[in-house]
XYZ file of C-alpha atoms in Angstrom:
517
model
C -139.809 120.066 -29.837
C -138.269 117.107 -31.780
C -134.406 115.862 -30.861
C -132.358 113.599 -32.878
C -130.643 110.840 -32.588
C -127.998 111.162 -35.313
C -125.409 113.893 -36.616
C -124.986 115.290 -39.074
C -125.209 112.807 -41.907
C -127.116 110.256 -43.029
C -125.839 107.763 -40.537
C -128.954 106.817 -38.308
C -127.261 104.617 -36.043
C -128.396 105.747 -32.339
C -127.120 108.824 -30.240
C -128.423 110.607 -26.982
C -130.757 112.176 -27.789
C -130.160 116.093 -28.495
C -131.777 119.373 -30.692
C -132.886 118.677 -34.742
C -129.994 119.910 -36.515
C -131.075 119.144 -40.956
C -128.410 120.692 -42.553
C -127.950 117.590 -44.628
C -127.905 120.207 -47.582
C -128.016 123.820 -48.789
C -129.296 124.993 -51.951
C -126.594 128.067 -52.733
C -127.573 131.575 -55.384
C -125.569 133.910 -56.754
C -122.466 133.741 -54.951
C -118.842 131.962 -54.738
C -118.305 128.390 -52.255
C -115.495 129.602 -50.924
C -116.800 132.482 -49.968
C -119.384 131.648 -47.904
C -120.381 129.591 -44.590
C -122.119 127.276 -43.053
C -124.346 130.081 -41.077
C -124.324 132.642 -44.348
C -127.999 133.151 -45.007
C -127.854 135.468 -47.657
C -126.567 133.224 -49.774
C -127.358 129.991 -48.349
C -131.000 127.577 -47.846
C -131.087 124.618 -45.533
C -132.631 122.311 -46.430
C -135.458 120.766 -43.984
C -135.533 117.261 -45.914
C -134.356 115.259 -42.950
C -137.408 117.765 -40.109
C -140.272 116.796 -42.973
C -139.315 112.982 -42.762
C -138.871 113.142 -39.408
C -142.230 115.055 -38.812
C -143.311 112.348 -41.061
C -142.893 109.450 -38.751
C -143.883 110.929 -36.285
C -147.584 111.575 -37.299
C -147.549 107.656 -38.406
C -146.875 106.733 -34.386
C -149.664 109.794 -33.242
C -151.443 107.933 -35.641
C -151.098 104.896 -34.523
C -151.659 105.794 -30.733
C -155.264 108.065 -31.960
C -157.228 107.845 -34.336
C -158.087 111.501 -34.541
C -154.742 113.347 -34.508
C -154.557 117.085 -36.546
C -151.036 118.082 -38.078
C -151.358 121.587 -37.484
C -147.386 122.268 -38.900
C -144.649 120.185 -39.416
C -143.660 120.399 -36.082
C -147.264 120.707 -33.814
C -150.311 118.276 -33.588
C -153.592 117.803 -32.355
C -154.651 114.886 -30.588
C -158.533 114.217 -29.447
C -158.280 111.971 -26.522
C -161.791 112.609 -25.095
C -162.546 108.663 -26.283
C -160.002 107.108 -24.869
C -160.284 109.554 -21.515
C -163.980 107.796 -21.831
C -162.836 104.369 -21.925
C -160.635 104.895 -18.525
C -163.362 106.150 -17.056
C -165.444 103.404 -17.651
C -163.739 100.870 -16.653
C -163.119 102.533 -13.538
C -161.423 101.277 -10.071
C -157.466 100.418 -10.291
C -156.457 101.863 -13.610
C -158.608 105.347 -13.003
C -156.971 105.573 -10.402
C -153.239 104.775 -11.565
C -153.772 107.053 -14.711
C -154.865 110.314 -12.645
C -151.934 109.461 -10.489
C -149.736 109.066 -13.177
C -151.001 111.651 -15.299
C -150.894 114.385 -12.270
C -147.788 113.338 -11.806
C -146.266 113.401 -15.093
C -147.351 116.911 -15.836
C -146.574 120.626 -14.756
C -150.103 122.341 -13.771
C -150.673 126.485 -14.422
C -152.696 125.879 -11.207
C -153.269 121.870 -9.428
C -155.813 119.837 -10.557
C -158.428 119.424 -8.368
C -158.848 114.955 -8.573
C -161.329 115.129 -5.828
C -163.826 117.782 -5.681
C -163.899 118.170 -10.388
C -165.205 115.924 -12.827
C -163.290 117.946 -15.415
C -160.259 118.076 -13.546
C -159.696 113.891 -13.501
C -160.892 113.794 -17.364
C -157.989 116.286 -17.921
C -155.889 114.352 -15.422
C -156.341 111.155 -17.393
C -156.328 112.788 -20.758
C -152.277 113.880 -19.266
C -151.807 109.915 -18.873
C -152.827 108.769 -22.121
C -150.216 112.189 -23.255
C -147.706 110.506 -21.145
C -148.316 107.603 -22.852
C -147.786 108.862 -26.602
C -144.900 110.850 -26.338
C -143.168 107.456 -24.759
C -144.194 105.744 -27.559
C -143.490 107.532 -29.913
C -139.304 108.355 -28.210
C -139.309 104.192 -27.746
C -139.804 103.815 -31.505
C -137.907 107.204 -33.380
C -136.179 108.556 -30.446
C -137.779 111.435 -30.501
C -138.849 113.488 -27.296
C -141.861 115.908 -27.789
C -143.683 118.047 -25.681
C -147.379 118.395 -25.013
C -150.209 120.375 -23.964
C -153.781 118.939 -21.433
C -156.516 121.463 -21.480
C -160.368 121.458 -22.751
C -159.846 123.078 -26.256
C -157.244 123.617 -28.812
C -156.307 126.864 -28.003
C -155.452 125.946 -24.908
C -153.859 123.179 -24.948
C -150.673 124.334 -27.699
C -150.236 127.300 -25.380
C -149.345 124.799 -22.565
C -147.129 122.521 -24.751
C -144.889 125.326 -25.260
C -144.479 126.419 -21.370
C -142.578 123.412 -19.771
C -139.978 122.653 -22.969
C -138.078 120.936 -23.668
C -139.720 117.275 -23.449
C -142.667 118.003 -20.815
C -146.668 118.445 -20.548
C -148.295 120.547 -18.806
C -152.044 120.920 -17.710
C -154.387 124.142 -18.121
C -157.551 123.136 -15.671
C -160.492 125.301 -16.783
C -159.953 127.519 -13.119
C -156.144 128.631 -14.402
C -157.116 129.624 -17.693
C -157.078 133.636 -16.413
C -154.147 133.079 -15.215
C -152.469 131.131 -18.194
C -154.091 134.425 -20.521
C -152.594 136.843 -18.338
C -149.201 135.295 -18.781
C -148.749 135.109 -23.005
C -148.006 137.543 -25.909
C -151.404 138.236 -27.353
C -149.528 137.678 -30.634
C -148.662 133.922 -29.009
C -151.947 132.544 -30.013
C -152.883 131.538 -33.465
C -154.729 133.411 -36.117
C -153.530 136.712 -33.975
C -149.516 136.505 -35.413
C -149.955 138.418 -39.073
C -152.434 140.948 -40.240
C -155.218 140.690 -37.482
C -152.829 140.713 -34.680
C -151.368 143.915 -35.969
C -154.312 145.157 -36.378
C -155.690 144.071 -33.075
C -152.083 145.533 -31.634
C -153.110 148.866 -33.201
C -156.496 149.444 -31.690
C -155.313 148.279 -28.092
C -152.494 150.963 -28.301
C -155.380 152.768 -29.353
C -158.358 152.202 -26.427
C -155.787 152.057 -23.851
C -154.112 155.450 -25.132
C -150.075 153.281 -24.794
C -147.965 155.841 -25.593
C -144.899 155.430 -27.480
C -142.397 152.581 -24.959
C -144.752 151.158 -23.635
C -146.904 147.875 -24.716
C -147.626 147.085 -28.086
C -146.696 147.237 -31.405
C -144.048 145.663 -34.111
C -144.446 141.838 -32.166
C -143.954 139.296 -34.219
C -145.822 135.239 -32.487
C -144.746 133.517 -29.501
C -140.926 135.525 -29.616
C -142.395 138.689 -28.881
C -142.046 139.842 -25.622
C -143.278 143.218 -24.317
C -145.989 143.633 -26.406
C -149.802 143.466 -24.781
C -150.576 139.854 -23.563
C -153.670 137.008 -24.544
C -155.636 138.720 -21.246
C -156.015 142.629 -22.172
C -158.349 140.994 -25.620
C -160.985 140.998 -23.248
C -160.472 145.432 -22.850
C -161.364 145.395 -26.131
C -165.294 145.783 -26.364
C -167.740 144.314 -28.938
C -168.560 147.925 -29.793
C -164.994 148.878 -29.756
C -164.494 145.885 -32.490
C -167.606 146.927 -34.906
C -166.611 150.805 -34.977
C -163.008 149.099 -35.876
C -164.442 147.231 -39.454
C -163.796 143.846 -37.406
C -166.188 141.668 -39.189
C -169.357 140.184 -37.115
C -166.990 136.464 -37.335
C -163.711 138.358 -36.035
C -165.371 139.873 -33.377
C -167.176 136.565 -32.405
C -164.109 134.913 -32.750
C -161.284 137.651 -30.568
C -164.600 137.119 -27.781
C -163.653 133.640 -27.486
C -159.965 133.990 -27.235
C -160.173 136.891 -24.615
C -162.215 134.115 -22.662
C -160.531 130.638 -23.343
C -162.338 129.602 -25.694
C -161.730 127.528 -28.869
C -165.186 125.228 -29.948
C -162.409 123.954 -33.143
C -163.084 120.601 -32.682
C -159.706 118.524 -33.967
C -160.023 116.898 -37.618
C -157.814 114.154 -38.669
C -155.117 114.657 -41.656
C -152.386 113.082 -40.210
C -152.190 110.549 -43.523
C -153.649 113.501 -46.062
C -151.356 115.686 -48.656
C -150.966 118.959 -47.530
C -152.792 121.533 -49.661
C -150.025 123.705 -50.977
C -146.194 122.860 -51.349
C -144.326 125.347 -50.781
C -139.963 126.707 -51.040
C -139.806 130.241 -49.723
C -135.637 132.026 -49.037
C -135.702 135.194 -46.606
C -132.683 137.921 -47.711
C -131.420 141.247 -47.208
C -132.934 144.240 -49.977
C -131.306 141.922 -53.346
C -131.633 145.133 -56.487
C -130.041 142.981 -58.524
C -133.239 140.409 -60.408
C -130.616 137.919 -61.208
C -130.293 136.898 -57.910
C -133.599 137.199 -57.208
C -133.667 135.031 -60.203
C -130.887 132.757 -58.696
C -133.393 131.680 -55.846
C -136.034 131.108 -57.740
C -133.542 127.840 -59.876
C -132.507 126.968 -56.651
C -136.491 127.026 -54.770
C -137.618 125.762 -57.554
C -135.865 122.576 -57.749
C -136.923 122.290 -53.871
C -139.939 122.833 -54.794
C -139.432 119.658 -57.275
C -138.170 117.687 -55.215
C -141.467 117.821 -52.915
C -143.673 117.002 -55.494
C -142.254 114.369 -57.057
C -142.336 112.376 -53.747
C -146.023 113.581 -53.178
C -146.754 112.397 -56.576
C -145.601 108.780 -55.515
C -146.939 109.283 -51.879
C -149.897 111.317 -52.297
C -151.176 110.321 -56.113
C -151.921 113.575 -56.890
C -150.264 116.325 -59.428
C -150.608 120.662 -59.037
C -152.237 122.608 -60.872
C -151.473 125.560 -59.919
C -147.935 127.403 -58.755
C -147.762 130.895 -56.699
C -145.502 132.946 -57.143
C -145.099 135.267 -54.266
C -142.103 138.032 -53.281
C -141.920 140.285 -50.699
C -140.287 144.586 -51.625
C -137.979 145.747 -49.322
C -140.411 145.610 -46.206
C -139.730 143.002 -43.735
C -143.837 142.676 -42.350
C -145.272 139.335 -43.691
C -148.791 141.628 -44.523
C -146.190 143.503 -47.617
C -145.963 139.806 -49.297
C -147.401 139.882 -52.730
C -148.643 137.197 -54.871
C -149.172 135.977 -58.590
C -150.497 132.735 -59.301
C -149.776 130.784 -62.545
C -150.705 127.618 -64.075
C -148.908 124.913 -63.194
C -146.020 124.321 -65.893
C -147.425 121.486 -68.073
C -144.271 120.178 -69.613
C -142.917 120.603 -65.987
C -146.104 117.946 -65.158
C -144.579 116.092 -68.300
C -140.665 115.534 -66.143
C -142.427 115.241 -63.524
C -144.586 111.546 -64.547
C -141.194 110.727 -66.032
C -139.183 111.166 -63.134
C -141.947 108.884 -61.477
C -141.766 105.985 -63.647
C -138.234 106.192 -63.612
C -138.041 105.921 -60.698
C -140.776 102.941 -60.882
C -138.141 101.504 -62.518
C -135.483 101.347 -61.117
C -137.000 100.660 -57.939
C -138.711 97.136 -60.125
C -134.769 97.297 -61.289
C -133.236 96.947 -57.876
C -135.631 94.206 -56.418
C -134.858 91.808 -59.486
C -131.002 92.411 -58.807
C -131.679 91.958 -55.140
C -133.796 89.241 -55.877
C -130.867 87.557 -58.471
C -127.961 88.359 -55.278
C -129.400 86.544 -52.760
C -128.361 83.576 -55.863
C -124.786 83.848 -55.972
C -122.302 83.465 -53.735
C -119.842 85.869 -52.212
C -121.357 89.165 -52.707
C -119.534 90.238 -55.157
C -120.539 93.823 -56.855
C -122.421 93.287 -60.980
C -120.235 95.697 -62.729
C -122.805 95.791 -64.825
C -125.780 96.784 -62.073
C -123.910 98.756 -60.971
C -123.557 100.864 -64.393
C -127.134 100.068 -64.898
C -128.618 101.758 -60.726
C -126.370 105.150 -62.051
C -128.127 105.125 -64.962
C -130.944 105.184 -63.442
C -130.232 107.655 -60.771
C -129.041 110.086 -63.951
C -132.532 109.752 -65.697
C -134.278 110.999 -62.763
C -132.190 113.576 -62.709
C -132.085 114.761 -64.998
C -136.528 114.969 -65.510
C -136.710 115.888 -62.556
C -134.130 118.809 -63.363
C -136.030 119.372 -66.682
C -139.005 119.839 -64.619
C -137.723 122.150 -62.590
C -136.574 124.749 -65.263
C -140.171 124.455 -66.018
C -141.237 126.030 -63.104
C -139.200 128.451 -62.532
C -138.693 129.584 -66.606
C -142.224 130.802 -65.746
C -141.705 131.985 -61.970
C -138.977 133.766 -63.314
C -141.616 135.576 -66.646
C -143.947 136.857 -63.438
C -141.300 138.436 -61.284
C -139.412 140.026 -64.511
C -143.724 141.102 -65.225
C -143.619 142.718 -60.925
C -140.100 144.367 -61.888
C -139.280 147.859 -61.142
C -141.770 147.296 -57.687
C -140.842 143.721 -57.053
C -136.660 145.754 -56.282
C -135.093 145.428 -53.769
C -136.427 141.722 -52.524
C -136.855 140.272 -49.823
C -138.086 137.210 -49.547
C -139.348 135.053 -52.448
C -141.266 132.348 -52.805
C -143.417 129.244 -55.004
C -146.157 127.230 -54.158
C -147.318 125.084 -55.645
C -151.010 124.008 -55.421
C -154.505 122.893 -56.760
C -153.704 119.451 -56.633
C -156.089 117.064 -59.031
C -155.360 113.790 -58.627
C -153.501 110.816 -61.285
C -155.531 108.367 -62.666
C -155.841 105.677 -61.078
C -154.348 101.910 -62.896
C -155.894 100.461 -65.075
C -157.041 103.737 -67.147
C -156.611 104.429 -70.227
C -157.640 102.868 -73.987
C -159.110 99.912 -72.612
C -161.160 101.787 -69.961
C -161.963 104.634 -72.813
C -163.514 101.472 -74.658
C -165.792 99.805 -71.055
C -163.975 97.980 -71.246
C -162.364 95.746 -67.915
C -159.511 93.414 -67.442
C -160.656 91.068 -64.653
C -158.716 91.281 -61.914
C -157.450 88.386 -60.189
C -158.714 87.126 -56.688
C -161.900 89.200 -57.270
C -163.967 88.659 -54.471
C -161.040 87.560 -52.543
C -159.351 89.299 -49.127
C -157.776 92.380 -49.665
C -155.082 94.880 -48.024
C -157.771 97.580 -46.128
C -156.470 100.827 -45.395
C -154.201 101.989 -42.381
C -152.665 99.838 -40.181
C -152.774 96.403 -42.268
C -156.596 95.856 -41.711
C -158.098 93.334 -44.580
C -161.819 93.530 -46.408
C -163.301 91.346 -48.099
C -164.309 92.429 -51.133
C -168.154 91.623 -52.118
C -168.778 89.699 -55.917
C -168.588 92.151 -58.430
C -171.949 93.549 -59.617
C -172.634 92.064 -63.724
C -172.363 94.570 -66.151
C -174.324 95.360 -68.707
C -173.373 94.592 -72.190
C -171.000 97.464 -73.593
C -172.807 99.861 -76.420
C -170.870 99.782 -79.489
C -170.947 102.041 -82.232
C -170.659 105.299 -82.587
C -172.421 105.680 -79.305
C -170.040 104.058 -77.450
C -166.520 105.085 -79.408
C -168.080 108.465 -77.978
C -169.386 107.802 -74.496
C -167.372 109.974 -72.078
C -164.855 108.709 -69.412
C -166.395 107.992 -65.855
C -165.248 111.651 -63.416
C -163.694 110.091 -59.816
C -165.322 112.383 -57.676
C -164.889 110.777 -54.595
C -161.678 112.541 -53.799
C -161.711 115.282 -50.873
C -159.845 118.528 -50.559
C -156.927 117.857 -47.831
C -156.435 120.357 -45.415
C -153.694 123.223 -45.727
C -150.404 122.651 -43.715
C -149.868 125.767 -41.454
C -146.367 125.426 -40.838
C -145.120 122.527 -43.311
C -144.721 126.350 -45.008
C -142.069 126.615 -43.550
C -139.206 129.876 -43.701
C -136.235 129.434 -44.617
C -133.240 128.771 -41.822
C -133.220 126.422 -38.745
C -133.218 129.901 -37.207
C -136.327 131.162 -37.946
C -138.389 127.683 -37.726
C -137.285 125.603 -35.617
C -137.821 125.556 -31.795
C-alpha cells in the first residue's frame, strides 16, 4: 500500500502520511463541467500521473537496496533477497541472531516460525529483517509506507503482503502453506482473476455439485468474498482438468498452485520500460458513438503524454496501436481489440515535441546560468515570454500527436459499429516499441564516418548507481570503401535491445476506487 506525505495538489511539503490520492487532474468528455462532481465517474477520469511518478520513485529505492527487483504492477514488486540472507547467515554470530529476532518481531505470521529447529524458518526470519530494512528505506527517503510478504516463493509472498495491511509484513512458513490457501479466495491468486479463473470456477461448481447460492460464480480477484478458496483447487484431479479441455501446461500449473508451489523466478526489470503503455476508461453503457469518440480523444491525450515521457526515459517509440472496447457486458473476457499501425504523423509530432522539450531545457539552463550573475533576482520579461512560447510549442506538438492517435482510433471504432455499441469500456494501448536512433547517427554514420569522441579511453559514467567503467582503446578501423559500394553499404543494425517485460499493473483502469488499494 502506498501512502502519500503531501496534499492533493503538486505541493510536496512534508505532511503526516496518509493514503495516496492522485486527484491532481481529470480528463473530461461529453458533458458540461458545471454538471459534474469530482465523483462523476461517467464523465471524469482520474489522472494517475502522480501515482505513477511515486511508483517509479519507490522502484528506484527498491532497486538500490536489492539488485533483484521485479516490478509486477504499478504498486507491487518482488524482491529476491536470497543473496542477502546467504551473506547474513555466512557471517553468523550476533548479526545472524539479531536479524532473526528482528525479522520475527517486525512481522505478522500465519503460523509462528520455528527458528530453533528449522533452517528454512530461520532463513525466512532473516529475509523478514531484510524486508523490514527495505520498507524502512522507502519511508525514510520518500515518506511512503509499504506492506510486505516473506515466503519461499512469489505466489505466497504476494498473498502474504495483503494479509496485514497497512504498513506491516507477514511471514509464511512451509508449514503454514495449507492454512494460508484455506483462508484465501481462489480468484485472488495471480492468473486466476480472468478467463482462466472463470473456467476453473465453473469446473469446481460442477465437480463439487454446488447449487444456487453456494460458493463460486461471478467473483473477481482478491475483492471477491464467498467464493471457492484457493485450497479447493486440490479437489480437481488431473483427469478432471484434462477432460475439461485444459492444456497440459495449465493442468500442471493449477496442480502446483493447489499445493502452494511456484517455481517462477524473480526477473529483474525495475528499470526496464513496460511492454505496453495503456489508457482505459469504464463507464455505464454508451449508445452514442460521439460520446465514445470524446473518450477516445481524452485517452489519446493521456496516452500521448505518457509516450513523450517514455520516449525521453527509455529512448524508444511505438510501432503499433491497439484499440480495445467492451460492448454491453462488464466482464473482462468480453473485451474486443483491433491492432493498428501507430500513425506516422503522430510519431513525427512526438519527435518534434521531444526536440522542443530539449530546446526548452537548454534554454532554461542558459537562463539560470545568466541569472546567477545578475543581482536582485529580477525576472527578465523576454526570458519569460520565450519560456511561455516554448511551452506552447510543446503543447501544440503533443496535441497534434494526440489528434492523430484519436483519429485512427475513432476510425477503427466506427468500423466495429454497430456491434461495439452499447459500449461500457474503451481503451488504447501503444506497444511494439522500437529503439530510437542513437545519438550521432544520420548522414555521417550512413557514409561510415564517425566523429572522434572527446576523452575516448578515459573514465566514463557507467550504468546505474553512478558506477564508472574504463573504456578500452578504440580498435583500429579499416579504411572505408569508396565509390558506389560505400554509398550503398547498409547501415549497421543494433540488435542489442531486449524486449521489455510487460508491466502487468500498469494496465491501470480508470478510477482510483477500482485501481488503487
